[in-house]
Short mmCIF file of C-alpha atoms in Angstrom, two decimals:
data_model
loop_
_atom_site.label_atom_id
_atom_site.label_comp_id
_atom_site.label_asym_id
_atom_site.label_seq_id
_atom_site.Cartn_x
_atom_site.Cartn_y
_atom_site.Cartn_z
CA UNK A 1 -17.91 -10.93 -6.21
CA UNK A 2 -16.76 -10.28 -2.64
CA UNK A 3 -16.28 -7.09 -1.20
CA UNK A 4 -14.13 -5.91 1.61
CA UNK A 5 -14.16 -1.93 2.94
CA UNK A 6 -10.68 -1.80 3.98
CA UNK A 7 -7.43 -2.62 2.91
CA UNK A 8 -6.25 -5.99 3.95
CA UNK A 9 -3.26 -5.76 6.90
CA UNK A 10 -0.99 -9.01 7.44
CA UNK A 11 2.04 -9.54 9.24
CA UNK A 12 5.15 -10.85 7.08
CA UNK A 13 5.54 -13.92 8.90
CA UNK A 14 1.95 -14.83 8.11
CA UNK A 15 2.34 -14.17 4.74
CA UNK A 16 5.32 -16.27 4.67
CA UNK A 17 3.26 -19.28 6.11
CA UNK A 18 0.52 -18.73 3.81
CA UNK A 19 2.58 -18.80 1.01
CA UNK A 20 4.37 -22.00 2.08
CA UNK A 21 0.72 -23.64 1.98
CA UNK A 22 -0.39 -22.49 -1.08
CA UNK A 23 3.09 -23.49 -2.95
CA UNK A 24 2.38 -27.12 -1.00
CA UNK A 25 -0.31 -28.04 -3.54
CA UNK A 26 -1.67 -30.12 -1.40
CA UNK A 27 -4.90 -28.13 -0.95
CA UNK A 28 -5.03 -26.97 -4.59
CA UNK A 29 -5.99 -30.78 -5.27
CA UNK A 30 -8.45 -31.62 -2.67
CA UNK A 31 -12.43 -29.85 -3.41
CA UNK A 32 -11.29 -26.98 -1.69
CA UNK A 33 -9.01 -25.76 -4.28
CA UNK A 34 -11.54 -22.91 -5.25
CA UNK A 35 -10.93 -21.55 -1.77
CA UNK A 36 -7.28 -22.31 -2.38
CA UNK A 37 -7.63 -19.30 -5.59
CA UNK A 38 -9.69 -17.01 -3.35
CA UNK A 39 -6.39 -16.69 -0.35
CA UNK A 40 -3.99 -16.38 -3.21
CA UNK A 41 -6.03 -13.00 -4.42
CA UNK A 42 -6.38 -11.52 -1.03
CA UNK A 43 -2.99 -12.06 -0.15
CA UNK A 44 -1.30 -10.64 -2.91
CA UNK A 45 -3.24 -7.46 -2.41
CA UNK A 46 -2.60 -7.13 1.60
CA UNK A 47 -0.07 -4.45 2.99
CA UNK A 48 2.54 -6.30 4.74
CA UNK A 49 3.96 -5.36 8.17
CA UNK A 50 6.40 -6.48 10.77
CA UNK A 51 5.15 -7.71 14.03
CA UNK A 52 6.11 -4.37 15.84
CA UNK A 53 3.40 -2.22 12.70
CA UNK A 54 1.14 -5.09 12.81
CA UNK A 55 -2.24 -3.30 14.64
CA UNK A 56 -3.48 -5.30 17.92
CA UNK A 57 -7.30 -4.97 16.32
CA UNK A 58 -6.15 -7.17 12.80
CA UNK A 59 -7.24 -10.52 12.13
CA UNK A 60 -4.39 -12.64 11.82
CA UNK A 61 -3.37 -16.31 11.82
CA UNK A 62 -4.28 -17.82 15.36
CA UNK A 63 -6.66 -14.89 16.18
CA UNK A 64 -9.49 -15.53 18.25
CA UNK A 65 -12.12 -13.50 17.05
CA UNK A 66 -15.93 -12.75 18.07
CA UNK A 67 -18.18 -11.71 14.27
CA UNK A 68 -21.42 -11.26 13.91
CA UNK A 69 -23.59 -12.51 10.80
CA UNK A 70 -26.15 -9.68 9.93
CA UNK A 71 -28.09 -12.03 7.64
CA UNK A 72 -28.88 -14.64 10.30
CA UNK A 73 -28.54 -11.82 13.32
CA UNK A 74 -25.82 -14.28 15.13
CA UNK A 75 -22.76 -14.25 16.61
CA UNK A 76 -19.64 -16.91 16.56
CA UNK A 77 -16.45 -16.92 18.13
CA UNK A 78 -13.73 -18.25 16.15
CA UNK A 79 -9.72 -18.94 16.06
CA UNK A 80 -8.29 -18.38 12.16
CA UNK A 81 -6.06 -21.21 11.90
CA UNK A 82 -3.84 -23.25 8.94
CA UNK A 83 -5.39 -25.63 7.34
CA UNK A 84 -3.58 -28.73 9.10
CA UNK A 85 -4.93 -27.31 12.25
CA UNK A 86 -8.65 -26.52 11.52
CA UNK A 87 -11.35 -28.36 13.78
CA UNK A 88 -14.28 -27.34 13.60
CA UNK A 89 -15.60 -28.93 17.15
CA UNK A 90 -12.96 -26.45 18.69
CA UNK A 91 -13.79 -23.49 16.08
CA UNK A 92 -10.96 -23.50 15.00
CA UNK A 93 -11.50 -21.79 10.96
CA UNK A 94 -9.02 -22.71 7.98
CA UNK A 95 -7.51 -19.88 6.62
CA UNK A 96 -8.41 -21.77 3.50
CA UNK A 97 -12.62 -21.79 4.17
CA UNK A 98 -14.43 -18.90 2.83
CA UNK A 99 -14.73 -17.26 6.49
CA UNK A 100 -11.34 -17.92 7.31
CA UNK A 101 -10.25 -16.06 3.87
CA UNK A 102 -12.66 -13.67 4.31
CA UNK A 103 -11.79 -12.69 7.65
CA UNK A 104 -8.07 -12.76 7.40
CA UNK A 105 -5.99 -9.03 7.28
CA UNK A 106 -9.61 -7.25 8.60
CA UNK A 107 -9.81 -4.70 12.10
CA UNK A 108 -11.82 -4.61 14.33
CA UNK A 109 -15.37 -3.02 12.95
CA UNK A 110 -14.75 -3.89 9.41
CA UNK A 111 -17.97 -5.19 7.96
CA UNK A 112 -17.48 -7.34 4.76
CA UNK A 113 -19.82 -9.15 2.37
CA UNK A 114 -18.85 -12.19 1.32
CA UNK A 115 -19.47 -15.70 -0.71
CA UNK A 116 -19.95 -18.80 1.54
CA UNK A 117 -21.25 -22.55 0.85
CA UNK A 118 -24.65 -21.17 1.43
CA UNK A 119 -24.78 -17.72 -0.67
CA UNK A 120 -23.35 -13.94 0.33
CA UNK A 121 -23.70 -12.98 3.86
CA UNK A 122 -22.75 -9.84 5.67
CA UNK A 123 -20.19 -10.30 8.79
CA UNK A 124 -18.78 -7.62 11.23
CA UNK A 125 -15.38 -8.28 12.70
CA UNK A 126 -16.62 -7.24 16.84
CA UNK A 127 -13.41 -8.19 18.42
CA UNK A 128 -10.20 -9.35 18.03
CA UNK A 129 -7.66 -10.52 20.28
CA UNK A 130 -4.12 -11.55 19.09
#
């Protein structure tokens, strides 16, 4: 089970994106399609805003954001991306890996636990910049 401490915050046009993807099928075939079932559940319990509401401090798509893994005492910078523009050389995080979900709709200071390839780990959201 994953666990988030705050309510998840996205922006309407992201939503709208996100849907588009996940009604595209094409990633519910591939081996990620687990991760596919994991964005469908946290978007359908997010709080939707406009761009004006949407918080400055919110994880959203094209974010760059710094985190920090408590279980391994490290920090990575990141930019939450779509799928078809993930690279990983450039850090660029699908929406659609288990970071990328986990880390999508969170502000600034939210600490989550969460299920990755290699077991639950604890991240912190330090900044955020939009």
């Amino acid at each position: 089970m994953n666990s988030i401490e705050q309510p998840l915050i996205l922006r309407e046009d992201d939503y709208q994106i996100l849907v588009s993807f996940l009604k595209d099928g094409r990633y519910a075939r591939r081996e990620d399609a687990r991760f596919v079932t994991d964005l469908e559940l946290e978007i359908r319990k997010a709080t939707l805003v406009t761009k004006d509401q949407f918080p400055r401090d919110v994880v959203r798509l094209n974010s760059r954001i710094r985190i920090i893994d408590s279980d391994r005492d490290s920090s990575m910078d990141l930019i939450l991306v779509t799928p078809d523009k993930a690279d990983i050389k450039e850090r660029k995080i699908s929406v659609l890996a288990p970071i990328g979900t986990a880390l999508l709709g969170l502000k600034k200071g939210t600490t989550i636990r969460w299920e990755v390839p290699g077991g639950k780990r604890e991240f912190t959201v330090m900044e955020v910049t939009n």
